PDB file of C-alpha atoms in Angstrom:
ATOM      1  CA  UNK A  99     -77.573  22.456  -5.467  1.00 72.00           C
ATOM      2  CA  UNK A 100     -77.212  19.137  -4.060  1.00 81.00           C
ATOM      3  CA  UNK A 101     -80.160  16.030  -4.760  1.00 86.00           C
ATOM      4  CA  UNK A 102     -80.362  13.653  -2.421  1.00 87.00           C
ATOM      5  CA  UNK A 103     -83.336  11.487  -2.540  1.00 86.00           C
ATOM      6  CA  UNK A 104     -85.212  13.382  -4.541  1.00 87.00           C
ATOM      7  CA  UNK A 105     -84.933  16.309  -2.588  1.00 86.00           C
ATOM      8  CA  UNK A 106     -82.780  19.712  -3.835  1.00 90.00           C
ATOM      9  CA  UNK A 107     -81.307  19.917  -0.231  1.00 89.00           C
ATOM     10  CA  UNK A 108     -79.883  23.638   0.614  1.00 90.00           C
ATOM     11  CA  UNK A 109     -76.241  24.551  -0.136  1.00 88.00           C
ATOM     12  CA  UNK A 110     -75.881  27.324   2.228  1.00 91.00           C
ATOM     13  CA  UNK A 111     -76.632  24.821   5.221  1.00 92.00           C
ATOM     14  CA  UNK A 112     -74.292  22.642   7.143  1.00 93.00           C
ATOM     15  CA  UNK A 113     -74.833  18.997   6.233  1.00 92.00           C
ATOM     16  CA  UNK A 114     -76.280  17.968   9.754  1.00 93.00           C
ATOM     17  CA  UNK A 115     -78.859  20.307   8.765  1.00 93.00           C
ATOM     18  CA  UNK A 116     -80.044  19.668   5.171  1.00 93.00           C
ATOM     19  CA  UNK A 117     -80.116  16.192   5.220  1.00 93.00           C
ATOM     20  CA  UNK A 118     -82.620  16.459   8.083  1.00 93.00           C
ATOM     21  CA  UNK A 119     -84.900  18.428   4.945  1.00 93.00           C
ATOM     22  CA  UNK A 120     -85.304  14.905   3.227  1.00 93.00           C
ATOM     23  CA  UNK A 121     -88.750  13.021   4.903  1.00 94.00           C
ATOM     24  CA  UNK A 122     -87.617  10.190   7.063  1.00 94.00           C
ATOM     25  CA  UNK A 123     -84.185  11.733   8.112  1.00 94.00           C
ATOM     26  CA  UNK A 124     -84.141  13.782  11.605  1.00 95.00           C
ATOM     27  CA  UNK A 125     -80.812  14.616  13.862  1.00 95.00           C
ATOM     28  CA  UNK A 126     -79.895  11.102  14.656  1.00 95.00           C
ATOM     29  CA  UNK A 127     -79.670   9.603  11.430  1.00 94.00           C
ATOM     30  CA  UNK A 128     -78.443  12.418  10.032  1.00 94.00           C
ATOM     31  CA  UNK A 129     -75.495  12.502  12.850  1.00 94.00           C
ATOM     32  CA  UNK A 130     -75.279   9.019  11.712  1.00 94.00           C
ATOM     33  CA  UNK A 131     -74.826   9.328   7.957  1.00 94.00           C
ATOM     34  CA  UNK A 132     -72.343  11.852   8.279  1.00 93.00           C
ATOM     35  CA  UNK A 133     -70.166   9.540  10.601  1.00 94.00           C
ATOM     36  CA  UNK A 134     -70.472   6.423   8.027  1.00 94.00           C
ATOM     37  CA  UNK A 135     -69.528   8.844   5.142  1.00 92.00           C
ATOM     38  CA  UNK A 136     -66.770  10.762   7.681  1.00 92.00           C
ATOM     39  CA  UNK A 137     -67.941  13.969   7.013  1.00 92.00           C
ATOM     40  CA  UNK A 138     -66.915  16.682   9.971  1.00 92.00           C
ATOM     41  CA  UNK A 139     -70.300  18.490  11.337  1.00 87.00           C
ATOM     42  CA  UNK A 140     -68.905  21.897  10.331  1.00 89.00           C
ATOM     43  CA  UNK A 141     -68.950  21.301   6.632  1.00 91.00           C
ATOM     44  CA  UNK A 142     -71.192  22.824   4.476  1.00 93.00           C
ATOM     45  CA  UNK A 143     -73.207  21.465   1.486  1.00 91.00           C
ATOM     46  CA  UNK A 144     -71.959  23.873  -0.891  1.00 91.00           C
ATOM     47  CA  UNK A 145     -68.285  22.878   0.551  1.00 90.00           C
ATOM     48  CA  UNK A 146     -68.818  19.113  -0.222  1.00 90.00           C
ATOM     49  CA  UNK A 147     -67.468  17.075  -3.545  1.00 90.00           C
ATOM     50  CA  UNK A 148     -69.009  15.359  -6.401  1.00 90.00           C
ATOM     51  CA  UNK A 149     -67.927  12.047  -4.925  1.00 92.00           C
ATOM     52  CA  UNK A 150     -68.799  12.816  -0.962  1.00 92.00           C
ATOM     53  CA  UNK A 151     -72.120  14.019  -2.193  1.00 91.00           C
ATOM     54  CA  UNK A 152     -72.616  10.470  -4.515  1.00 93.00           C
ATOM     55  CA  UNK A 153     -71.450   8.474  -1.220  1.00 93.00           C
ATOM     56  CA  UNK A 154     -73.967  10.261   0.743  1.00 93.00           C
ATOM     57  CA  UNK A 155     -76.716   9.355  -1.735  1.00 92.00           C
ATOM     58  CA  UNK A 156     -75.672   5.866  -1.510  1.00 93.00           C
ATOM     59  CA  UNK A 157     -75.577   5.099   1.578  1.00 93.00           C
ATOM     60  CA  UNK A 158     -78.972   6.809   1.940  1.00 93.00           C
ATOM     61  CA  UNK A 159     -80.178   4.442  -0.933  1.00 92.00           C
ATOM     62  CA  UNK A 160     -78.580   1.867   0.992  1.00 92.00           C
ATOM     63  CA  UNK A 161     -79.514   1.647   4.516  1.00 92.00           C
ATOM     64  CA  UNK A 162     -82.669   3.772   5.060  1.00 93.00           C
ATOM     65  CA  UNK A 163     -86.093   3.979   3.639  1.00 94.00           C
ATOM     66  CA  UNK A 164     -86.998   7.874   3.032  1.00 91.00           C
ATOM     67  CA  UNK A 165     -89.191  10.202   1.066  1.00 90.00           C
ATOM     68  CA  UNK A 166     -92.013   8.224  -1.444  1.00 91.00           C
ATOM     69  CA  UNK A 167     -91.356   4.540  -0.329  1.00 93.00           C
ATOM     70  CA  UNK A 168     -91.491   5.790   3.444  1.00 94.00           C
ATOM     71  CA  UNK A 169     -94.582   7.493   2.887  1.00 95.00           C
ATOM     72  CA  UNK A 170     -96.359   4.895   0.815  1.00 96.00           C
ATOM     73  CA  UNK A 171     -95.645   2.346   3.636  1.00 96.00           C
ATOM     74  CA  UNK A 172     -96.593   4.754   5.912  1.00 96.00           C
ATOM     75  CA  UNK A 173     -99.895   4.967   4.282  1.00 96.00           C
ATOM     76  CA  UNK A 174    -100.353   1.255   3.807  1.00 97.00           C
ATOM     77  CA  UNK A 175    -100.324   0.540   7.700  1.00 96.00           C
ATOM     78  CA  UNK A 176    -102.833   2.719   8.217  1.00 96.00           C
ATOM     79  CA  UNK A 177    -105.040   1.212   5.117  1.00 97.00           C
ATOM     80  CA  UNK A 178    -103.931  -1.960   7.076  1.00 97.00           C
ATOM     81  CA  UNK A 179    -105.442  -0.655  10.236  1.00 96.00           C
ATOM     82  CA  UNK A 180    -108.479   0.586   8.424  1.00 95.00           C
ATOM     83  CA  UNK A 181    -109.370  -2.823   6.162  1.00 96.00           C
ATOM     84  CA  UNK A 182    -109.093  -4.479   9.813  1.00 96.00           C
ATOM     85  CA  UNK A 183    -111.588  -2.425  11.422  1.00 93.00           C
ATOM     86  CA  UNK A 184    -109.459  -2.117  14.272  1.00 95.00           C
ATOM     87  CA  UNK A 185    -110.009   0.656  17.258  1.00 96.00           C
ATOM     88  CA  UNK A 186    -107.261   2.468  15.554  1.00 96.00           C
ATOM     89  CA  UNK A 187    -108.500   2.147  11.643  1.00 96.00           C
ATOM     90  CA  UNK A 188    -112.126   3.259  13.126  1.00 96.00           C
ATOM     91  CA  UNK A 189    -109.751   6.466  14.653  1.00 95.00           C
ATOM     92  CA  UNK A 190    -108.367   7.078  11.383  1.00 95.00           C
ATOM     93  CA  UNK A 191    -111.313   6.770   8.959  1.00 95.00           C
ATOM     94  CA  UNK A 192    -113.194   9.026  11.199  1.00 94.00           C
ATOM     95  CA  UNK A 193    -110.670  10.922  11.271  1.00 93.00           C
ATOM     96  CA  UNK A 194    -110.095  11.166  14.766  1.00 94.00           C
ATOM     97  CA  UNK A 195    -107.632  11.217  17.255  1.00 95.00           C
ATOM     98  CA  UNK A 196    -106.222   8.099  16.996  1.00 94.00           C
ATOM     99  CA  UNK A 197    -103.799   7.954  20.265  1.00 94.00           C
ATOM    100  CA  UNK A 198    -105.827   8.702  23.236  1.00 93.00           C
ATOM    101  CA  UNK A 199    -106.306  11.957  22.891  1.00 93.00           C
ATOM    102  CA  UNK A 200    -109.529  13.674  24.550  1.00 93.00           C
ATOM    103  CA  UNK A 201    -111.972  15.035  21.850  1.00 92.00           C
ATOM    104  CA  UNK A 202    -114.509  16.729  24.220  1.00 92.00           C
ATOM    105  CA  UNK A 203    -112.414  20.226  23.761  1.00 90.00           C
ATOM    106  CA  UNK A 204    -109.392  20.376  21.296  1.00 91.00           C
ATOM    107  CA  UNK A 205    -108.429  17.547  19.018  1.00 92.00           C
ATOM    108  CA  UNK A 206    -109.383  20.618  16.307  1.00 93.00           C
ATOM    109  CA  UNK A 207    -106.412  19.435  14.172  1.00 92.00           C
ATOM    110  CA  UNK A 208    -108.189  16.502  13.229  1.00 92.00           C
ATOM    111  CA  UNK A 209    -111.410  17.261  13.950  1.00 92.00           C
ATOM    112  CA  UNK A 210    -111.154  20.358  12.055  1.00 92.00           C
ATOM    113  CA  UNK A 211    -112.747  23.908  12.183  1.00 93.00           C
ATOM    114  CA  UNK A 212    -115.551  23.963  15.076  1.00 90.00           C
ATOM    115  CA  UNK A 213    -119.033  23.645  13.411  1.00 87.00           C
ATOM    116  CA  UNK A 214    -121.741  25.783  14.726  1.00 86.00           C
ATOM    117  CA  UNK A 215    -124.610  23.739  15.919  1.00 83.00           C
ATOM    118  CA  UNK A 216    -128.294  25.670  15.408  1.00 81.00           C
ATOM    119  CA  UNK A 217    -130.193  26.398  18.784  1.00 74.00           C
ATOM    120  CA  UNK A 218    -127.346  25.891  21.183  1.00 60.00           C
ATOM    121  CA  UNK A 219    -126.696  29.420  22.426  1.00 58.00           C
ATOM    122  CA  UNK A 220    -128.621  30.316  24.974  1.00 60.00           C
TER     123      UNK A 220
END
C-alpha cells in the first residue's frame, strides 16, 4: 500500500484515481502530477516502483499544499473572516449559509435538523 501525504492511497486503483483520495488533489492536479512524474494514465498503483512512488511524493511535497496544512489554512480564513466580523464570518459563526443561499426553506445542511416550534400547527 502506497503513502502519499499521509494518506494509504488504494493499490487496486489507477493512479489518476487514488491520488484524487488525498484532500486537496481532484482530476486536474492529479492529471497534472502524473504528467510531471510521466506516469501513463493506465497504470496502476500496485504496478508503480519504489522510486516512481518517492517522485510522486515529492513533487506533491513540492508544489502543492494538501491534507493538514490545507485544512488548517482553510480553517484560519474563516477564523479570519470571523475575528473581522465580516457579512461572511457573521454567516459562518451562525452557522449559516454563507454564499447566498436562501434559508426560508432548505439550507438544512447547515441549518441542521428542522426544530419543531410549539403552537404552530394549526
Amino acid at each position: 500500500m502506497a503513502r502519499i501525504a499521509g494518506v494509504n492511497i488504494p493499490t487496486n486503483k489507477r493512479v489518476l484515481i487514488a491520488l484524487q483520495y488525498i484532500h486537496g488533489i481532484g482530476a486536474a492536479k492529479a492529471r497534472e502530477i502524473i504528467e510531471k512524474v510521466s506516469i501513463p494514465e493506465s497504470r496502476r498503483v500496485n504496478e508503480l516502483s519504489d522510486a516512481e512512488v518517492l517522485q510522486i511524493r515529492e513533487t506533491i511535497d513540492r508544489d502543492y499544499i494538501v491534507e493538514g496544512d490545507l485544512r488548517r489554512e482553510t480553517a484560519m480564513n474563516i477564523k479570519r473572516l470571523m475575528d473581522l466580523g465580516c457579512y461572511r464570518g457573521l454567516r459562518h459563526r451562525r452557522g449559516l449559509p454563507v454564499r447566498g443561499q436562501r434559508t426560508h426553506t432548505n439550507a438544512r445542511t447547515r441549518k441542521g435538523p428542522a426544530k419543531p416550534i410549539a403552537g404552530k400547527k394549526k
